[in-house]
Amino acid sequence: GAGVSQSPSNKVTEKGKDVELRCDPISGHTALYWYRQSLGQGLEFLIYFQGNSAPDKSGLPSDRFSAERTGGSVSTLTIQRTQQEDSAVYLCASSSRQSNEKLFFGSGTQLSVL
Amino acid sequence: AQKITQTQPGMFVQEKEAVTLDCTYDTSDPSYGLFWYKQPSSGEMIFLIYQGSYDQQNATEGRYSLNFQKARKSANLVISASQLGDSAMYFCAMRGGAGRRALTFGSGTRLQVQP
């Protein structure tokens, strides 16, 4: 596609429920990133995929968070047993080495845990 | 470990004047990249400018320039001729070399351009 696509754009869930957030990167981009941004804060790194290499999961805040990337393209971020502190905007980005790995961001998923 | 520091939570500038947003970084990688992103109230992240650690010249993109001082580990963003539409959050970010490839972001600076 023309840009990074994320869905849903908004998600409201109840505490304790599981949620899945989807990211469709720019075609041909080998790197995919997930970041989290709480209201008025900076971007917190969550996880990074590069081609077929093992993902860098060093930013995942707890074992309730996991992500996978199928076929080197679409990625799903899963949050199990959501907590209120998980409420944030979840941003996905993709990049390619040809563009100095400049990140192209999606519009994000606003997650609200009630 | 990589670290990005933006010490100005908020800045004001008059329309048509220039403004400098500060960014310092810390890394042990000899090769790295520095980025600036703009985030308007709409929430989208917009790439502004990139500087490679081995680039000899300071990067420029239209009204944006990056004042790269390698010895001081600073990568300040200069916006010339500020416009009302420049009001936004600005984030400095760094990508390491052989180490972690994901971008590390600073805490951001909120710029408000006044008419």
Coordinates of N, CA and C in Angstrom, one line a residue:
Chain A
G1 N 0.8 -1.2 0.0 CA 0.0 0.0 0.0 C 0.9 1.2 0.0
A2 N 0.2 2.4 -0.1 CA 0.9 3.7 -0.2 C 1.6 4.0 1.2
G3 N 1.0 3.6 2.3 CA 1.6 4.0 3.6 C 1.4 2.8 4.5
V4 N 1.8 3.1 5.8 CA 1.6 2.1 6.8 C 0.1 2.2 7.3
S5 N -0.5 1.0 7.3 CA -1.9 1.0 7.7 C -2.1 0.3 9.0
Q6 N -2.8 0.9 9.9 CA -3.1 0.2 11.2 C -4.6 0.1 11.5
S7 N -4.9 -1.0 12.1 CA -6.3 -1.2 12.4 C -6.4 -1.9 13.8
P8 N -7.5 -1.7 14.5 CA -8.4 -0.6 14.3 C -7.8 0.8 14.6
S9 N -8.5 1.9 14.3 CA -7.9 3.2 14.7 C -8.2 3.5 16.1
N10 N -9.3 2.9 16.6 CA -9.7 3.1 18.0 C -10.2 1.7 18.6
K11 N -9.8 1.4 19.8 CA -10.3 0.2 20.4 C -10.5 0.5 21.9
V12 N -11.8 0.2 22.3 CA -12.2 0.3 23.7 C -12.4 -1.1 24.2
T13 N -11.8 -1.4 25.3 CA -11.9 -2.8 25.8 C -12.1 -2.7 27.4
E14 N -12.5 -3.8 27.9 CA -12.6 -3.9 29.4 C -11.4 -4.5 29.9
K15 N -11.1 -4.1 31.1 CA -9.9 -4.6 31.8 C -10.0 -6.2 31.9
G16 N -8.9 -6.8 31.6 CA -8.8 -8.3 31.6 C -9.1 -8.9 30.3
K17 N -9.6 -8.2 29.3 CA -9.8 -8.7 28.0 C -8.5 -8.7 27.2
D18 N -8.4 -9.6 26.1 CA -7.3 -9.6 25.2 C -7.6 -8.7 24.0
V19 N -6.6 -8.0 23.5 CA -6.8 -7.2 22.3 C -5.7 -7.6 21.2
E20 N -6.0 -7.4 20.0 CA -5.1 -7.6 18.9 C -5.1 -6.3 18.0
L21 N -3.9 -5.8 17.8 CA -3.7 -4.6 17.0 C -2.9 -5.0 15.7
R22 N -3.4 -4.5 14.6 CA -2.8 -5.0 13.3 C -2.0 -3.8 12.7
C23 N -0.9 -4.2 12.0 CA -0.1 -3.3 11.2 C 0.2 -3.9 9.9
D24 N 0.0 -3.1 8.8 CA 0.3 -3.5 7.5 C 1.4 -2.5 7.0
P25 N 2.6 -3.0 6.9 CA 3.7 -2.0 6.5 C 3.7 -1.6 5.1
I26 N 4.6 -0.7 4.7 CA 4.7 -0.4 3.3 C 5.4 -1.5 2.6
S27 N 4.8 -1.8 1.4 CA 5.3 -3.0 0.7 C 6.8 -2.8 0.4
G28 N 7.5 -3.9 0.7 CA 9.0 -3.9 0.4 C 9.8 -3.5 1.6
H29 N 9.2 -2.9 2.6 CA 9.9 -2.6 3.8 C 10.2 -3.8 4.6
T30 N 11.5 -4.0 4.9 CA 11.9 -5.2 5.7 C 11.8 -5.0 7.2
A31 N 11.9 -3.8 7.6 CA 11.9 -3.6 9.1 C 10.5 -3.0 9.5
L32 N 10.0 -3.5 10.7 CA 8.8 -3.1 11.3 C 8.9 -2.9 12.7
Y33 N 8.3 -1.8 13.2 CA 8.5 -1.4 14.6 C 7.1 -1.2 15.3
W34 N 7.1 -1.5 16.6 CA 5.9 -1.1 17.4 C 6.4 -0.2 18.5
Y35 N 5.7 1.0 18.6 CA 6.0 1.9 19.7 C 4.7 2.2 20.4
R36 N 4.8 2.6 21.7 CA 3.6 3.0 22.4 C 3.8 4.5 22.9
Q37 N 2.8 5.2 22.8 CA 2.8 6.6 23.2 C 1.7 6.9 24.2
S38 N 2.0 7.2 25.4 CA 1.0 7.6 26.4 C 0.7 9.1 26.2
L39 N -0.4 9.5 26.7 CA -0.9 10.9 26.5 C 0.2 11.9 26.9
G40 N 0.6 12.8 25.9 CA 1.6 13.8 26.2 C 3.0 13.3 26.4
Q41 N 3.3 12.1 26.2 CA 4.6 11.5 26.4 C 5.3 11.2 25.1
G42 N 6.6 10.8 25.2 CA 7.3 10.4 24.0 C 7.0 9.0 23.6
L43 N 7.7 8.5 22.7 CA 7.5 7.2 22.1 C 8.3 6.1 22.9
E44 N 7.7 5.1 23.3 CA 8.3 4.0 24.0 C 8.4 2.8 23.1
F45 N 9.7 2.4 22.8 CA 9.9 1.3 22.0 C 9.4 0.0 22.6
L46 N 8.7 -0.8 21.7 CA 8.2 -2.1 22.2 C 8.9 -3.3 21.5
I47 N 8.9 -3.3 20.2 CA 9.5 -4.5 19.5 C 9.8 -4.1 18.1
Y48 N 10.8 -4.8 17.5 CA 11.4 -4.5 16.2 C 11.6 -5.8 15.5
F49 N 11.1 -5.8 14.2 CA 11.4 -7.0 13.3 C 12.2 -6.5 12.2
Q50 N 13.2 -7.3 11.8 CA 14.0 -7.0 10.7 C 14.2 -8.3 9.9
G51 N 13.5 -8.3 8.7 CA 13.6 -9.5 7.8 C 13.3 -10.8 8.5
N52 N 14.1 -11.7 8.3 CA 14.0 -13.1 9.0 C 14.7 -13.2 10.3
S53 N 15.3 -12.1 10.7 CA 16.1 -12.2 12.0 C 15.2 -12.3 13.2
A54 N 15.7 -12.8 14.3 CA 14.9 -12.8 15.5 C 14.6 -11.4 15.9
P55 N 13.3 -11.2 16.3 CA 12.9 -9.9 16.7 C 13.6 -9.4 17.9
D56 N 13.7 -8.0 18.0 CA 14.2 -7.4 19.2 C 13.0 -7.1 20.1
K57 N 12.8 -7.9 21.2 CA 11.7 -7.8 22.0 C 12.0 -7.0 23.3
S58 N 13.1 -6.3 23.3 CA 13.6 -5.8 24.6 C 12.7 -4.7 25.2
G59 N 11.8 -4.1 24.4 CA 11.0 -3.1 24.9 C 9.6 -3.5 25.4
L60 N 9.3 -4.8 25.3 CA 8.0 -5.3 25.7 C 7.9 -5.1 27.2
P61 N 6.9 -4.4 27.8 CA 6.8 -4.2 29.2 C 6.5 -5.3 30.1
S62 N 5.9 -6.3 29.6 CA 5.6 -7.5 30.4 C 5.3 -8.7 29.4
D63 N 5.1 -9.9 30.0 CA 4.8 -11.0 29.2 C 3.4 -11.1 28.7
R64 N 2.6 -10.1 29.1 CA 1.3 -10.0 28.5 C 1.3 -9.4 27.1
F65 N 2.4 -8.9 26.7 CA 2.6 -8.3 25.4 C 3.4 -9.3 24.5
S66 N 2.9 -9.5 23.3 CA 3.6 -10.3 22.3 C 3.3 -9.7 20.9
A67 N 4.1 -10.1 20.0 CA 3.9 -9.6 18.6 C 4.5 -10.7 17.7
E68 N 3.8 -10.8 16.5 CA 4.4 -11.6 15.5 C 4.2 -10.9 14.2
R69 N 5.1 -11.4 13.2 CA 5.0 -10.8 11.9 C 5.0 -12.0 10.9
T70 N 3.9 -12.1 10.2 CA 3.8 -13.3 9.3 C 4.2 -12.9 7.9
G71 N 5.0 -13.9 7.4 CA 5.4 -13.7 6.0 C 6.3 -12.5 5.7
G72 N 6.9 -11.9 6.7 CA 7.7 -10.7 6.6 C 6.9 -9.5 6.2
S73 N 5.5 -9.5 6.5 CA 4.7 -8.4 6.1 C 3.9 -7.9 7.3
V74 N 2.6 -8.4 7.3 CA 1.7 -7.9 8.4 C 2.1 -8.3 9.8
S75 N 1.9 -7.4 10.7 CA 2.3 -7.7 12.1 C 1.1 -7.6 13.0
T76 N 1.0 -8.4 14.0 CA -0.1 -8.3 15.0 C 0.6 -8.1 16.4
L77 N 0.1 -7.1 17.1 CA 0.6 -6.9 18.5 C -0.6 -7.4 19.4
T78 N -0.3 -8.3 20.3 CA -1.4 -8.8 21.1 C -1.1 -8.4 22.6
I79 N -2.1 -7.9 23.2 CA -2.0 -7.6 24.7 C -3.0 -8.5 25.4
Q80 N -2.5 -9.3 26.3 CA -3.4 -10.2 27.0 C -3.8 -9.6 28.4
R81 N -5.0 -9.9 28.8 CA -5.4 -9.5 30.2 C -5.1 -8.0 30.3
T82 N -5.7 -7.2 29.5 CA -5.4 -5.8 29.5 C -5.6 -5.1 30.8
Q83 N -4.8 -4.1 31.1 CA -4.8 -3.3 32.3 C -5.1 -1.9 31.9
Q84 N -5.5 -1.1 32.8 CA -5.8 0.3 32.5 C -4.5 1.1 32.1
E85 N -3.4 0.7 32.7 CA -2.1 1.4 32.3 C -1.7 1.0 30.9
D86 N -2.4 0.1 30.2 CA -2.1 -0.2 28.8 C -2.7 0.8 27.9
S87 N -3.6 1.6 28.4 CA -4.2 2.7 27.6 C -3.2 3.6 27.0
A88 N -3.2 3.7 25.7 CA -2.2 4.5 25.0 C -2.4 4.5 23.5
V89 N -1.7 5.2 22.7 CA -1.7 5.1 21.3 C -0.5 4.1 20.9
Y90 N -0.9 3.1 20.1 CA 0.1 2.1 19.7 C 0.4 2.5 18.2
L91 N 1.7 2.8 18.0 CA 2.1 3.2 16.7 C 3.0 2.2 16.0
C92 N 2.7 1.9 14.8 CA 3.5 1.0 14.0 C 4.3 1.8 13.0
A93 N 5.5 1.4 12.7 CA 6.3 2.0 11.6 C 7.1 1.0 10.8
S94 N 7.4 1.3 9.6 CA 8.2 0.4 8.8 C 9.3 1.3 8.1
S95 N 10.4 0.6 7.7 CA 11.5 1.3 7.1 C 12.2 0.3 6.2
S96 N 13.1 0.9 5.3 CA 14.0 0.1 4.5 C 15.4 0.7 4.6
R97 N 16.3 -0.1 4.3 CA 17.7 0.3 4.4 C 18.0 1.3 3.3
Q98 N 17.3 1.3 2.2 CA 17.6 2.2 1.1 C 17.3 3.6 1.5
S99 N 16.4 3.8 2.5 CA 16.1 5.2 2.9 C 16.7 5.6 4.2
N100 N 17.9 5.0 4.5 CA 18.6 5.3 5.7 C 17.7 4.9 6.9
E101 N 16.8 3.9 6.7 CA 16.0 3.4 7.7 C 15.1 4.5 8.3
K102 N 14.8 5.5 7.5 CA 13.8 6.5 8.0 C 12.5 5.8 8.2
L103 N 11.9 6.0 9.4 CA 10.6 5.4 9.8 C 9.4 6.1 9.2
F104 N 8.6 5.3 8.6 CA 7.3 5.8 8.1 C 6.2 5.2 9.1
F105 N 5.5 6.1 9.7 CA 4.6 5.7 10.7 C 3.1 5.6 10.2
G106 N 2.4 4.7 10.8 CA 1.0 4.6 10.7 C 0.3 5.6 11.5
S107 N -1.0 5.7 11.4 CA -1.7 6.7 12.2 C -2.1 6.2 13.6
G108 N -1.7 5.0 13.9 CA -1.8 4.5 15.3 C -3.2 3.9 15.7
T109 N -3.2 3.2 16.7 CA -4.4 2.6 17.3 C -4.5 3.2 18.7
Q110 N -5.6 3.9 19.0 CA -5.9 4.5 20.3 C -6.6 3.4 21.1
L111 N -5.9 2.9 22.1 CA -6.4 1.8 23.0 C -6.9 2.4 24.3
S112 N -8.1 2.2 24.6 CA -8.6 2.6 25.9 C -9.1 1.4 26.7
V113 N -8.5 1.2 27.9 CA -8.9 0.1 28.7 C -9.7 0.6 29.9
L114 N -11.0 0.2 30.0 CA -11.9 0.7 31.0 C -11.9 -0.1 32.2
Chain B
A1 N 24.3 1.5 26.1 CA 22.9 1.9 25.9 C 22.8 3.3 25.2
Q2 N 21.8 3.4 24.4 CA 21.6 4.7 23.7 C 20.6 5.5 24.5
K3 N 20.9 6.8 24.5 CA 20.0 7.8 25.2 C 19.9 9.0 24.4
I4 N 18.7 9.6 24.3 CA 18.4 10.9 23.7 C 17.8 11.8 24.7
T5 N 18.3 13.0 24.8 CA 17.8 14.0 25.8 C 17.4 15.3 25.1
Q6 N 16.1 15.6 25.4 CA 15.6 16.9 24.9 C 15.2 17.7 26.2
T7 N 15.9 18.7 26.5 CA 15.8 19.4 27.8 C 14.7 20.5 27.7
Q8 N 14.1 20.8 26.6 CA 13.1 21.9 26.5 C 11.8 21.2 26.4
P9 N 11.0 21.2 27.4 CA 9.6 20.6 27.3 C 8.8 21.5 26.4
G10 N 9.0 22.8 26.4 CA 8.2 23.7 25.6 C 9.0 24.9 25.2
M11 N 8.6 25.4 24.0 CA 9.3 26.5 23.4 C 8.3 27.4 22.7
F12 N 8.5 28.7 22.8 CA 7.7 29.7 22.1 C 8.6 30.4 21.1
V13 N 8.0 30.7 19.9 CA 8.7 31.5 18.9 C 7.7 32.4 18.2
Q14 N 8.2 33.6 17.8 CA 7.3 34.5 17.0 C 7.4 34.0 15.6
E15 N 6.2 34.2 14.9 CA 6.1 33.8 13.5 C 7.2 34.6 12.7
K16 N 7.8 33.9 11.8 CA 8.9 34.4 10.9 C 10.3 34.4 11.5
E17 N 10.3 34.1 12.8 CA 11.7 34.0 13.4 C 12.2 32.6 13.4
A18 N 13.5 32.5 13.6 CA 14.1 31.1 13.7 C 14.1 30.6 15.1
V19 N 14.1 29.3 15.2 CA 14.1 28.7 16.6 C 15.0 27.4 16.5
T20 N 15.7 27.2 17.6 CA 16.5 26.0 17.8 C 16.0 25.1 18.8
L21 N 15.8 23.8 18.5 CA 15.3 22.8 19.4 C 16.5 21.9 19.8
D22 N 16.8 21.8 21.0 CA 18.0 21.1 21.5 C 17.8 19.6 21.5
C23 N 18.9 18.9 21.2 CA 18.9 17.4 21.4 C 20.4 17.0 21.6
T24 N 20.6 16.2 22.7 CA 21.9 15.6 22.9 C 21.7 14.1 23.0
Y25 N 22.7 13.4 22.7 CA 22.6 11.9 22.6 C 23.8 11.3 23.2
D26 N 23.6 10.0 23.5 CA 24.7 9.3 24.1 C 24.7 7.9 23.4
T27 N 25.8 7.5 22.9 CA 25.9 6.1 22.3 C 27.4 5.7 22.3
S28 N 27.6 4.4 22.3 CA 29.0 3.9 22.2 C 29.2 3.4 20.7
D29 N 28.2 3.4 19.9 CA 28.3 3.0 18.5 C 29.1 4.0 17.7
P30 N 30.1 3.6 16.9 CA 30.8 4.6 16.1 C 29.9 5.1 14.9
S31 N 29.0 4.3 14.5 CA 28.1 4.6 13.4 C 26.7 4.7 13.9
Y32 N 26.0 5.8 13.6 CA 24.7 6.0 14.1 C 24.0 7.0 13.2
G33 N 22.7 7.1 13.3 CA 21.9 8.1 12.6 C 21.0 8.9 13.5
L34 N 20.8 10.1 13.2 CA 20.0 11.0 14.0 C 18.8 11.5 13.2
F35 N 17.6 11.5 13.8 CA 16.4 11.9 13.1 C 15.6 12.9 13.9
W36 N 14.9 13.7 13.2 CA 13.9 14.6 13.8 C 12.5 14.3 13.2
Y37 N 11.5 14.2 14.1 CA 10.1 14.0 13.7 C 9.3 15.1 14.3
K38 N 8.2 15.4 13.5 CA 7.2 16.4 14.0 C 5.9 15.7 14.2
Q39 N 5.3 16.0 15.3 CA 4.0 15.4 15.6 C 3.0 16.5 15.9
P40 N 2.2 16.9 14.9 CA 1.1 17.9 15.1 C 0.0 17.3 16.0
S41 N -1.0 18.1 16.3 CA -2.0 17.7 17.2 C -2.8 16.6 16.6
S42 N -2.8 16.4 15.3 CA -3.5 15.3 14.7 C -2.9 13.9 15.1
G43 N -1.7 13.9 15.6 CA -1.0 12.7 16.1 C -0.1 12.0 15.1
E44 N -0.1 12.3 13.8 CA 0.7 11.6 12.9 C 2.2 12.0 13.1
M45 N 3.1 11.1 12.8 CA 4.5 11.4 13.0 C 5.1 11.7 11.6
I46 N 5.7 12.8 11.5 CA 6.2 13.3 10.2 C 7.7 13.4 10.2
F47 N 8.4 12.7 9.3 CA 9.8 12.8 9.3 C 10.2 14.1 8.7
L48 N 11.3 14.7 9.4 CA 11.7 16.0 9.0 C 13.1 16.0 8.3
I49 N 14.1 15.3 9.1 CA 15.5 15.4 8.6 C 16.3 14.3 9.2
Y50 N 17.4 13.9 8.5 CA 18.2 12.9 8.9 C 19.7 13.3 8.8
Q51 N 20.5 12.8 9.8 CA 21.9 13.1 9.8 C 22.7 11.8 10.1
G52 N 23.6 11.4 9.3 CA 24.4 10.2 9.5 C 25.6 10.7 10.3
S53 N 26.1 9.8 11.1 CA 27.3 10.2 12.0 C 28.5 10.5 11.2
Y54 N 28.6 9.9 10.0 CA 29.8 10.1 9.2 C 29.6 11.2 8.1
D55 N 28.4 11.8 8.1 CA 28.2 12.9 7.1 C 29.0 14.1 7.4
Q56 N 29.7 14.6 6.4 CA 30.6 15.8 6.6 C 29.8 17.1 6.7
Q57 N 28.7 17.1 6.0 CA 27.9 18.4 6.0 C 26.7 18.2 6.9
N58 N 26.3 19.4 7.5 CA 25.0 19.4 8.3 C 23.9 19.2 7.3
A59 N 22.9 18.4 7.7 CA 21.7 18.1 6.9 C 20.8 19.3 6.8
T60 N 20.3 19.5 5.7 CA 19.2 20.6 5.5 C 18.1 20.0 4.6
E61 N 16.9 20.5 5.0 CA 15.7 20.1 4.3 C 14.7 21.3 4.3
G62 N 14.8 22.1 3.2 CA 14.0 23.3 3.2 C 14.3 24.2 4.4
R63 N 13.3 24.5 5.2 CA 13.4 25.4 6.3 C 14.1 24.7 7.5
Y64 N 14.3 23.4 7.4 CA 14.9 22.7 8.5 C 16.4 22.4 8.3
S65 N 17.2 22.6 9.3 CA 18.6 22.2 9.3 C 19.0 21.6 10.6
L66 N 19.9 20.8 10.5 CA 20.4 20.1 11.7 C 21.8 20.6 12.0
N67 N 21.9 21.1 13.2 CA 23.2 21.6 13.7 C 23.9 20.5 14.4
F68 N 24.7 19.7 13.7 CA 25.4 18.5 14.2 C 26.7 18.8 14.7
Q69 N 26.9 18.6 16.0 CA 28.2 18.8 16.7 C 28.6 17.5 17.3
K70 N 29.4 16.7 16.5 CA 29.7 15.3 16.9 C 30.4 15.3 18.3
A71 N 31.4 16.1 18.4 CA 32.2 16.1 19.6 C 31.4 16.4 20.9
R72 N 30.4 17.2 20.7 CA 29.5 17.6 21.8 C 28.3 16.6 21.9
K73 N 28.2 15.7 21.0 CA 27.1 14.8 20.9 C 25.7 15.6 20.9
S74 N 25.7 16.6 20.1 CA 24.4 17.3 20.0 C 23.9 17.3 18.5
A75 N 22.6 17.4 18.4 CA 22.0 17.4 17.0 C 20.8 18.3 17.1
N76 N 21.0 19.5 17.2 CA 19.9 20.5 17.4 C 19.2 20.8 16.0
L77 N 17.9 20.9 16.1 CA 17.1 21.2 14.9 C 16.9 22.7 14.9
V78 N 17.2 23.3 13.7 CA 16.9 24.7 13.5 C 15.8 24.9 12.5
I79 N 14.8 25.6 12.9 CA 13.7 25.9 12.0 C 13.7 27.4 11.7
S80 N 13.9 27.7 10.4 CA 14.0 29.1 10.0 C 12.6 29.6 9.6
A81 N 12.4 30.9 9.7 CA 11.2 31.5 9.3 C 9.9 30.8 9.7
S82 N 9.8 30.7 11.1 CA 8.7 29.9 11.6 C 7.3 30.3 11.1
Q83 N 6.5 29.2 10.9 CA 5.1 29.4 10.5 C 4.2 28.9 11.5
L84 N 2.9 29.4 11.5 CA 2.0 28.9 12.5 C 1.8 27.4 12.4
G85 N 1.9 26.9 11.2 CA 1.8 25.4 11.1 C 2.9 24.6 11.6
D86 N 3.9 25.3 12.1 CA 5.1 24.6 12.7 C 4.8 24.2 14.2
S87 N 3.7 24.7 14.7 CA 3.3 24.4 16.1 C 3.0 22.9 16.2
A88 N 3.8 22.3 17.1 CA 3.7 20.8 17.2 C 4.6 20.3 18.2
M89 N 4.6 19.0 18.4 CA 5.7 18.3 19.2 C 6.8 17.9 18.3
Y90 N 8.0 18.1 18.7 CA 9.2 17.7 17.9 C 10.0 16.7 18.7
F91 N 10.3 15.6 18.0 CA 11.0 14.5 18.7 C 12.4 14.3 18.0
C92 N 13.4 14.2 18.8 CA 14.7 13.8 18.3 C 14.8 12.3 18.5
A93 N 15.5 11.6 17.6 CA 15.6 10.1 17.7 C 17.0 9.7 17.1
M94 N 17.4 8.5 17.6 CA 18.7 8.0 17.2 C 18.6 6.5 16.9
R95 N 19.3 6.1 15.9 CA 19.4 4.7 15.5 C 20.9 4.3 15.7
G96 N 21.1 3.3 16.4 CA 22.5 2.8 16.6 C 23.0 2.1 15.4
G97 N 24.3 1.6 15.5 CA 24.9 1.0 14.4 C 24.8 -0.5 14.6
A98 N 25.8 -1.2 15.0 CA 25.8 -2.6 15.1 C 24.9 -3.1 16.2
G99 N 24.5 -2.2 17.2 CA 23.7 -2.6 18.3 C 22.2 -2.6 17.9
R100 N 21.4 -2.2 18.8 CA 19.9 -2.2 18.5 C 19.6 -1.2 17.3
R101 N 18.8 -1.7 16.4 CA 18.5 -0.9 15.2 C 17.3 -0.1 15.3
A102 N 16.5 -0.3 16.3 CA 15.3 0.4 16.5 C 15.6 1.8 16.9
L103 N 14.8 2.8 16.5 CA 15.0 4.2 16.9 C 14.7 4.4 18.4
T104 N 15.6 5.1 19.1 CA 15.3 5.6 20.4 C 14.9 7.0 20.4
F105 N 13.8 7.4 21.0 CA 13.2 8.7 20.9 C 13.5 9.5 22.2
G106 N 13.6 10.8 22.0 CA 13.6 11.7 23.2 C 12.2 12.0 23.7
S107 N 12.1 12.8 24.7 CA 10.8 13.0 25.3 C 10.0 14.1 24.6
G108 N 10.7 14.8 23.7 CA 10.0 15.8 22.9 C 10.0 17.2 23.4
T109 N 9.8 18.1 22.4 CA 9.7 19.6 22.8 C 8.4 20.1 22.1
R110 N 7.6 20.7 22.8 CA 6.4 21.3 22.3 C 6.7 22.7 21.8
L111 N 6.6 23.0 20.5 CA 6.8 24.3 20.0 C 5.5 25.0 19.7
Q112 N 5.4 26.2 20.1 CA 4.2 27.0 19.8 C 4.7 28.3 19.1
V113 N 4.2 28.5 17.9 CA 4.5 29.6 17.1 C 3.4 30.7 17.3
Q114 N 3.8 31.8 17.7 CA 2.9 32.9 18.0 C 2.8 33.9 16.9
P115 N 1.6 34.4 16.5 CA 1.5 35.4 15.4 C 2.0 36.7 15.8

